[in-house]
Each structure stands twice: as C-alpha cells, then as structure tokens.
mmCIF file of C-alpha atoms in Angstrom:
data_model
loop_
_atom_site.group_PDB
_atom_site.id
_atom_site.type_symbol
_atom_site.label_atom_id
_atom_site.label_comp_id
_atom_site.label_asym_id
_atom_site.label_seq_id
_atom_site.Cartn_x
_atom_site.Cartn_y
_atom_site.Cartn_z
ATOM 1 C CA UNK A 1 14.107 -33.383 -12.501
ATOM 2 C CA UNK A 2 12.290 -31.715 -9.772
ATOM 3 C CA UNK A 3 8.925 -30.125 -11.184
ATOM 4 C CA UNK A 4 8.076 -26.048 -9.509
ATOM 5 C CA UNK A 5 4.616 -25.543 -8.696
ATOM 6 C CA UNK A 6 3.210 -22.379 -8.486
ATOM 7 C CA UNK A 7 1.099 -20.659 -5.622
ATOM 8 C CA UNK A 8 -1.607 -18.711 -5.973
ATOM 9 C CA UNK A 9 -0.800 -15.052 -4.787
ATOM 10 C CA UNK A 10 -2.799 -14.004 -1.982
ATOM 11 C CA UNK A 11 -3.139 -10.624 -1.677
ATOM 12 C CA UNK A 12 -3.426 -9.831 2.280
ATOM 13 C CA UNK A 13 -6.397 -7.194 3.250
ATOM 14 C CA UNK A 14 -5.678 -4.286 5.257
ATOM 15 C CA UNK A 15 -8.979 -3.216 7.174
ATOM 16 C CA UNK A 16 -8.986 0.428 7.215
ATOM 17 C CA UNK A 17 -11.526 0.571 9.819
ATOM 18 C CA UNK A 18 -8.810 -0.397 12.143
ATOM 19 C CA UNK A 19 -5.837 0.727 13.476
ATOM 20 C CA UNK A 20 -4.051 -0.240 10.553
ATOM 21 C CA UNK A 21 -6.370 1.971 8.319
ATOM 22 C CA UNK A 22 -4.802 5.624 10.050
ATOM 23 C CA UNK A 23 -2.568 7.316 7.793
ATOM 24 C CA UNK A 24 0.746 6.991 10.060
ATOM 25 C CA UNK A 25 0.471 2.990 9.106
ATOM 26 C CA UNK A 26 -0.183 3.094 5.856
ATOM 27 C CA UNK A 27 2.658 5.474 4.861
ATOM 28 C CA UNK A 28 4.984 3.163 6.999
ATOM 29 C CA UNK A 29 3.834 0.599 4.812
ATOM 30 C CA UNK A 30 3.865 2.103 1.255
ATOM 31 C CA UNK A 31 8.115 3.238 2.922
ATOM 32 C CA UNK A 32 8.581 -0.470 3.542
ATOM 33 C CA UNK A 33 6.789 -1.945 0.635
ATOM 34 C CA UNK A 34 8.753 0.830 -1.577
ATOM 35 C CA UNK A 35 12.020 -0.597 -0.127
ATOM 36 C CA UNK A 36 10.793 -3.998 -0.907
ATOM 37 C CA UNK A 37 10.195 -3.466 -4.449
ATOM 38 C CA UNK A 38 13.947 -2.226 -4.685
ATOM 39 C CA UNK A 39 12.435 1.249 -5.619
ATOM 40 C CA UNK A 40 15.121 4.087 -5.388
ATOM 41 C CA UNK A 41 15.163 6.607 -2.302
ATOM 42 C CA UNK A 42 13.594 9.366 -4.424
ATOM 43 C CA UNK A 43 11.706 6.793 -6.294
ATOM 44 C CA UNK A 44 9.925 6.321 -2.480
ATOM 45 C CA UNK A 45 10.305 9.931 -1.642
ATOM 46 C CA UNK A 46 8.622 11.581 -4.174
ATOM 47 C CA UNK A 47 5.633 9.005 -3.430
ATOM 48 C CA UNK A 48 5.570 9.681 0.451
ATOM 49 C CA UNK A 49 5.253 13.255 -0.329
ATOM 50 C CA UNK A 50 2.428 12.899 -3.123
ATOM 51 C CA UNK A 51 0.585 10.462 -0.466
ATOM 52 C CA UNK A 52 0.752 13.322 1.695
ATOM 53 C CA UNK A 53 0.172 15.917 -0.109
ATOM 54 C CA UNK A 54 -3.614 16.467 0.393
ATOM 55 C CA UNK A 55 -6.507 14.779 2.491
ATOM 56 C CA UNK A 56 -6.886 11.066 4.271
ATOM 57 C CA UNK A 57 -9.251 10.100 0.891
ATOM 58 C CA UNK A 58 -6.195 10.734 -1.306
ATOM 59 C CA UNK A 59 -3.774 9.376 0.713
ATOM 60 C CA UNK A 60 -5.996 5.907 0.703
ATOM 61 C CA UNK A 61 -6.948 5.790 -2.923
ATOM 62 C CA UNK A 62 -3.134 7.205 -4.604
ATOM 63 C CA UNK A 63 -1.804 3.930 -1.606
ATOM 64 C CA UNK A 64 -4.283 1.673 -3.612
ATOM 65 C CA UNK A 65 -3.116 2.959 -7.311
ATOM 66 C CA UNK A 66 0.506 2.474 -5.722
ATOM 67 C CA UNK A 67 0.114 -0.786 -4.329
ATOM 68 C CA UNK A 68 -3.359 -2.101 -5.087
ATOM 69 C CA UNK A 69 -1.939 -5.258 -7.449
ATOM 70 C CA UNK A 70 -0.507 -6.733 -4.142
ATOM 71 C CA UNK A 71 -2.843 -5.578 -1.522
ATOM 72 C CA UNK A 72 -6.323 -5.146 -1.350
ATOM 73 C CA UNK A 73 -7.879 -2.213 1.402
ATOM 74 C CA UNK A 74 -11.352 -3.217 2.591
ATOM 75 C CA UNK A 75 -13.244 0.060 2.612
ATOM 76 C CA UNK A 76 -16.261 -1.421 4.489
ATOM 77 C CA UNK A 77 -18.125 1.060 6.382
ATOM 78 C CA UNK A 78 -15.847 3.678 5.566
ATOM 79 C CA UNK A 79 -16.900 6.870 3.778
ATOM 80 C CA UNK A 80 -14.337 8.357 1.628
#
C-alpha cells in the first residue's frame, strides 16, 4: 500500500513593481489562470471586463479578490 504525502502549497509572488506588475500581464494571467480553473468563457469574460472596467488600483486589488488564495502580489513600494 503506497502511502500519499501531501505538499505544502506554495503560493508564487508576483512583484508588481516589475514588469510583471503592468496591467497587460496580469489580465493575461487572470485569462490563463481562468482557463485553468475550468471556468466557462463568460465565466472569464465577464471578469476580464470587470478587471478592466476602471483604474490600475482596481484592476490589482478585484485580480487579488479573484485569485489571491493561490497567488500572493507583493505591493512593496507601490502606492495604490
């Protein structure tokens, strides 16, 4: 009988300061994480266009009520 151990989940860090803080990479993300989580087309839709429907600051804190259980933004240094 083979025994499963379990992993801690790591939750990897997206530095915002970066390139991979500008909004053009983070909605490609939330797309492909969307897709991922077997969410439906208008499922993803409908939260592409409420990520983009205002400023940078909501786009980055509606990402991290989306997908904050499973990834963690470092705002260091960044004003919101």
């Amino acid at each position: 009988m083979a025994i499963l151990k379990t992993v801690p989940f790591k939750k990897p860090i997206i530095d915002i300061s970066g390139p991979k803080g500008n909004a053009f990479y983070l909605l490609g993300l939330a797309k492909k994480m969307g897709k991922q989580f077997g969410w439906e087309t208008s499922d993803i839709d409908s939260m592409l266009e409420n990520l983009k429907s205002k400023d940078y600051k909501h786009l980055v804190l509606s990402f991290d009520g989306y997908f904050g259980e499973v990834v963690d933004l470092n705002l260091a240094g960044i004003e919101l």
